[in-house]
Amino acid sequence: MNDVLLRLSAVLEARKGADPSSSYVAKLYHKGLDTILKKVGEEATETVIAAKGGNPEEVIYETADLWFHTLVMLKQLGLEPEQVLAELDRRFGLSGLEEKANRSPK
């Protein structure tokens, strides 16, 4: 896994026990999953708007925000970035159509 993701994952885990008044991430954890999910949704929307705008720097900035808040969500749910990377690796080399056809119905 990329070193940046490892370091960020460790920091996010450490922030779970931090004082919410001293850490933005601790404040998100303290407010709970609904607040984190709202933030993920906001960042996803901002990423789409940036992509539609076509400015590469804005797309990168907003995507970084989206990934960051998605990592916060994963940690809140007790999941690790490695699990997502493993799923991406599992799908590597599969046709998107084939992968979708092999999914179990929900």
PDB file of C-alpha atoms in Angstrom:
ATOM      1  CA  MET A   1       0.000   0.000   0.000  1.00  0.00           C
ATOM      2  CA  ASN A   2       1.154   3.501  -0.714  1.00  0.00           C
ATOM      3  CA  ASP A   3       3.104   5.003   2.199  1.00  0.00           C
ATOM      4  CA  VAL A   4       0.837   8.064   2.276  1.00  0.00           C
ATOM      5  CA  LEU A   5      -2.211   5.861   2.852  1.00  0.00           C
ATOM      6  CA  LEU A   6      -0.421   3.932   5.600  1.00  0.00           C
ATOM      7  CA  ARG A   7       0.626   7.107   7.399  1.00  0.00           C
ATOM      8  CA  LEU A   8      -2.786   8.715   7.008  1.00  0.00           C
ATOM      9  CA  SER A   9      -4.551   5.571   8.203  1.00  0.00           C
ATOM     10  CA  ALA A  10      -2.397   5.532  11.348  1.00  0.00           C
ATOM     11  CA  VAL A  11      -3.097   9.207  12.053  1.00  0.00           C
ATOM     12  CA  LEU A  12      -6.830   8.741  11.541  1.00  0.00           C
ATOM     13  CA  GLU A  13      -6.834   5.799  13.951  1.00  0.00           C
ATOM     14  CA  ALA A  14      -4.948   7.846  16.548  1.00  0.00           C
ATOM     15  CA  ARG A  15      -7.435  10.708  16.220  1.00  0.00           C
ATOM     16  CA  LYS A  16     -10.267   8.443  17.387  1.00  0.00           C
ATOM     17  CA  GLY A  17      -9.096   9.027  20.946  1.00  0.00           C
ATOM     18  CA  ALA A  18      -8.252  12.712  20.567  1.00  0.00           C
ATOM     19  CA  ASP A  19     -10.138  15.614  22.091  1.00  0.00           C
ATOM     20  CA  PRO A  20     -12.806  16.776  19.614  1.00  0.00           C
ATOM     21  CA  SER A  21     -11.972  20.394  20.420  1.00  0.00           C
ATOM     22  CA  SER A  22      -8.367  19.890  19.318  1.00  0.00           C
ATOM     23  CA  SER A  23      -8.798  17.831  16.131  1.00  0.00           C
ATOM     24  CA  TYR A  24     -11.070  18.129  13.099  1.00  0.00           C
ATOM     25  CA  VAL A  25     -11.011  14.347  12.612  1.00  0.00           C
ATOM     26  CA  ALA A  26     -11.740  13.691  16.296  1.00  0.00           C
ATOM     27  CA  LYS A  27     -14.692  16.061  15.983  1.00  0.00           C
ATOM     28  CA  LEU A  28     -15.994  14.081  12.993  1.00  0.00           C
ATOM     29  CA  TYR A  29     -15.649  10.810  14.922  1.00  0.00           C
ATOM     30  CA  HIS A  30     -17.342  12.358  17.960  1.00  0.00           C
ATOM     31  CA  LYS A  31     -20.315  13.535  15.863  1.00  0.00           C
ATOM     32  CA  GLY A  32     -20.723  10.051  14.431  1.00  0.00           C
ATOM     33  CA  LEU A  33     -21.273   8.215  11.187  1.00  0.00           C
ATOM     34  CA  ASP A  34     -24.110  10.391   9.855  1.00  0.00           C
ATOM     35  CA  THR A  35     -21.903  13.500  10.004  1.00  0.00           C
ATOM     36  CA  ILE A  36     -19.035  11.644   8.333  1.00  0.00           C
ATOM     37  CA  LEU A  37     -21.325  10.347   5.585  1.00  0.00           C
ATOM     38  CA  LYS A  38     -22.688  13.841   4.998  1.00  0.00           C
ATOM     39  CA  LYS A  39     -19.117  15.076   4.578  1.00  0.00           C
ATOM     40  CA  VAL A  40     -18.319  12.260   2.125  1.00  0.00           C
ATOM     41  CA  GLY A  41     -21.399  13.238   0.126  1.00  0.00           C
ATOM     42  CA  GLU A  42     -20.404  16.912   0.097  1.00  0.00           C
ATOM     43  CA  GLU A  43     -16.897  16.068  -1.064  1.00  0.00           C
ATOM     44  CA  ALA A  44     -18.214  13.734  -3.770  1.00  0.00           C
ATOM     45  CA  THR A  45     -20.430  16.520  -5.082  1.00  0.00           C
ATOM     46  CA  GLU A  46     -17.563  19.020  -5.006  1.00  0.00           C
ATOM     47  CA  THR A  47     -15.385  16.539  -6.902  1.00  0.00           C
ATOM     48  CA  VAL A  48     -18.029  16.142  -9.610  1.00  0.00           C
ATOM     49  CA  ILE A  49     -18.411  19.917  -9.915  1.00  0.00           C
ATOM     50  CA  ALA A  50     -14.636  20.335 -10.168  1.00  0.00           C
ATOM     51  CA  ALA A  51     -14.442  17.663 -12.867  1.00  0.00           C
ATOM     52  CA  LYS A  52     -17.218  19.358 -14.824  1.00  0.00           C
ATOM     53  CA  GLY A  53     -15.285  22.626 -14.513  1.00  0.00           C
ATOM     54  CA  GLY A  54     -12.249  21.043 -16.105  1.00  0.00           C
ATOM     55  CA  ASN A  55      -9.570  22.633 -13.907  1.00  0.00           C
ATOM     56  CA  PRO A  56      -7.072  19.826 -13.151  1.00  0.00           C
ATOM     57  CA  GLU A  57      -5.801  21.456  -9.941  1.00  0.00           C
ATOM     58  CA  GLU A  58      -9.339  21.720  -8.558  1.00  0.00           C
ATOM     59  CA  VAL A  59     -10.082  18.109  -9.507  1.00  0.00           C
ATOM     60  CA  ILE A  60      -6.961  16.934  -7.661  1.00  0.00           C
ATOM     61  CA  TYR A  61      -7.752  19.075  -4.605  1.00  0.00           C
ATOM     62  CA  GLU A  62     -11.357  17.927  -4.369  1.00  0.00           C
ATOM     63  CA  THR A  63     -10.459  14.291  -5.014  1.00  0.00           C
ATOM     64  CA  ALA A  64      -7.944  14.465  -2.162  1.00  0.00           C
ATOM     65  CA  ASP A  65     -10.718  15.793   0.103  1.00  0.00           C
ATOM     66  CA  LEU A  66     -13.027  12.992  -1.032  1.00  0.00           C
ATOM     67  CA  TRP A  67     -10.419  10.292  -0.449  1.00  0.00           C
ATOM     68  CA  PHE A  68      -9.560  11.762   2.967  1.00  0.00           C
ATOM     69  CA  HIS A  69     -13.147  11.781   4.165  1.00  0.00           C
ATOM     70  CA  THR A  70     -13.736   8.326   2.698  1.00  0.00           C
ATOM     71  CA  LEU A  71     -10.787   7.067   4.755  1.00  0.00           C
ATOM     72  CA  VAL A  72     -12.331   8.664   7.861  1.00  0.00           C
ATOM     73  CA  MET A  73     -15.551   6.786   7.043  1.00  0.00           C
ATOM     74  CA  LEU A  74     -13.714   3.486   6.636  1.00  0.00           C
ATOM     75  CA  LYS A  75     -11.923   3.905   9.976  1.00  0.00           C
ATOM     76  CA  GLN A  76     -15.201   4.811  11.710  1.00  0.00           C
ATOM     77  CA  LEU A  77     -16.647   1.551  10.398  1.00  0.00           C
ATOM     78  CA  GLY A  78     -13.627  -0.463  11.568  1.00  0.00           C
ATOM     79  CA  LEU A  79     -12.406  -1.015   8.010  1.00  0.00           C
ATOM     80  CA  GLU A  80      -8.944  -0.503   6.586  1.00  0.00           C
ATOM     81  CA  PRO A  81      -7.770   1.025   3.310  1.00  0.00           C
ATOM     82  CA  GLU A  82      -5.935  -2.245   2.646  1.00  0.00           C
ATOM     83  CA  GLN A  83      -9.308  -3.981   2.365  1.00  0.00           C
ATOM     84  CA  VAL A  84     -10.402  -1.597  -0.392  1.00  0.00           C
ATOM     85  CA  LEU A  85      -7.067  -1.972  -2.160  1.00  0.00           C
ATOM     86  CA  ALA A  86      -7.390  -5.762  -1.936  1.00  0.00           C
ATOM     87  CA  GLU A  87     -10.831  -5.537  -3.556  1.00  0.00           C
ATOM     88  CA  LEU A  88      -9.440  -3.357  -6.337  1.00  0.00           C
ATOM     89  CA  ASP A  89      -6.604  -5.842  -6.807  1.00  0.00           C
ATOM     90  CA  ARG A  90      -9.124  -8.702  -6.976  1.00  0.00           C
ATOM     91  CA  ARG A  91     -10.954  -6.887  -9.759  1.00  0.00           C
ATOM     92  CA  PHE A  92      -7.781  -6.053 -11.685  1.00  0.00           C
ATOM     93  CA  GLY A  93      -7.789  -7.708 -15.061  1.00  0.00           C
ATOM     94  CA  LEU A  94     -11.515  -8.458 -14.966  1.00  0.00           C
ATOM     95  CA  SER A  95     -13.770  -6.857 -17.493  1.00  0.00           C
ATOM     96  CA  GLY A  96     -16.062  -4.380 -15.759  1.00  0.00           C
ATOM     97  CA  LEU A  97     -18.997  -6.090 -17.430  1.00  0.00           C
ATOM     98  CA  GLU A  98     -17.805  -9.501 -16.236  1.00  0.00           C
ATOM     99  CA  GLU A  99     -17.259  -8.257 -12.676  1.00  0.00           C
ATOM    100  CA  LYS A 100     -20.714  -6.713 -12.554  1.00  0.00           C
ATOM    101  CA  ALA A 101     -22.333  -9.889 -13.940  1.00  0.00           C
ATOM    102  CA  ASN A 102     -20.629 -11.972 -11.212  1.00  0.00           C
ATOM    103  CA  ARG A 103     -21.975  -9.869  -8.330  1.00  0.00           C
ATOM    104  CA  SER A 104     -24.476 -11.436  -6.010  1.00  0.00           C
ATOM    105  CA  PRO A 105     -27.897  -9.816  -6.025  1.00  0.00           C
ATOM    106  CA  LYS A 106     -28.423  -7.564  -3.002  1.00  0.00           C
TER     107      LYS A 106
END
